[in-house]
Coordinates of C-alpha atoms in Angstrom, one line a residue:
M214 CA 11.9 -28.0 22.7
V215 CA 10.6 -26.6 19.4
K216 CA 8.4 -29.2 17.9
F217 CA 8.2 -29.8 14.1
N218 CA 4.9 -27.9 13.9
D219 CA 6.2 -25.0 15.1
I220 CA 8.9 -25.1 12.4
I221 CA 5.8 -25.6 9.2
I222 CA 3.7 -22.8 11.2
I223 CA 7.2 -20.4 11.3
V224 CA 8.3 -21.0 7.4
I225 CA 4.6 -19.8 6.4
M226 CA 4.4 -17.1 8.2
S227 CA 8.1 -16.3 6.5
V228 CA 6.5 -16.6 3.1
V229 CA 4.2 -15.0 4.1
S230 CA 5.5 -12.0 5.7
T231 CA 8.5 -11.8 2.7
A232 CA 4.7 -11.5 0.0
L233 CA 4.3 -9.4 1.5
L234 CA 7.2 -6.9 1.9
F235 CA 7.3 -7.5 -2.0
L236 CA 3.8 -6.3 -2.4
C237 CA 5.1 -3.2 0.5
L238 CA 8.6 -2.7 -2.7
Y239 CA 5.2 -2.8 -5.1
K240 CA 3.6 -0.4 -4.3
V241 CA 6.3 1.5 -3.4
R242 CA 8.0 1.5 -7.0
N243 CA 5.3 1.8 -8.1
S244 CA 4.2 4.8 -6.5
E245 CA 3.7 9.0 -8.1
E246 CA 4.3 9.8 -4.7
E247 CA 8.6 10.8 -4.2
T248 CA 8.1 9.2 -1.2
K249 CA 11.9 7.4 -1.2
I250 CA 11.8 4.8 1.5
S251 CA 15.8 3.7 2.1
F252 CA 15.6 0.1 0.8
L253 CA 18.0 -0.8 3.9
D254 CA 16.2 1.1 6.3
F255 CA 12.8 -0.9 4.8
V256 CA 14.8 -3.7 4.9
T257 CA 15.5 -3.3 8.7
E258 CA 12.2 -3.0 9.9
F259 CA 11.7 -6.2 8.4
A260 CA 13.8 -7.8 10.0
I261 CA 12.7 -6.2 13.5
H262 CA 9.6 -7.4 12.2
L263 CA 9.6 -11.4 11.7
Y264 CA 12.6 -12.2 14.1
N265 CA 9.6 -10.2 16.9
I266 CA 6.6 -12.7 15.0
I267 CA 9.2 -16.0 15.6
D268 CA 10.1 -14.8 18.8
N269 CA 6.6 -14.2 19.9
Y270 CA 5.9 -17.6 18.5
V271 CA 8.2 -19.7 20.4
H272 CA 8.4 -17.9 23.0

């Protein structure tokens, strides 16, 4: 059973991860090099990363 404290920590980790995502997107968008990352690929990688964080914490 997931406790209330676990939910709070997962929410905090999600917010931090989302902030890092937008920071990375901002850097990619403002980079002068021609390094184009597919947005869908980036979101997929981020979702997998977030799932692994939550999965490792819950188990």
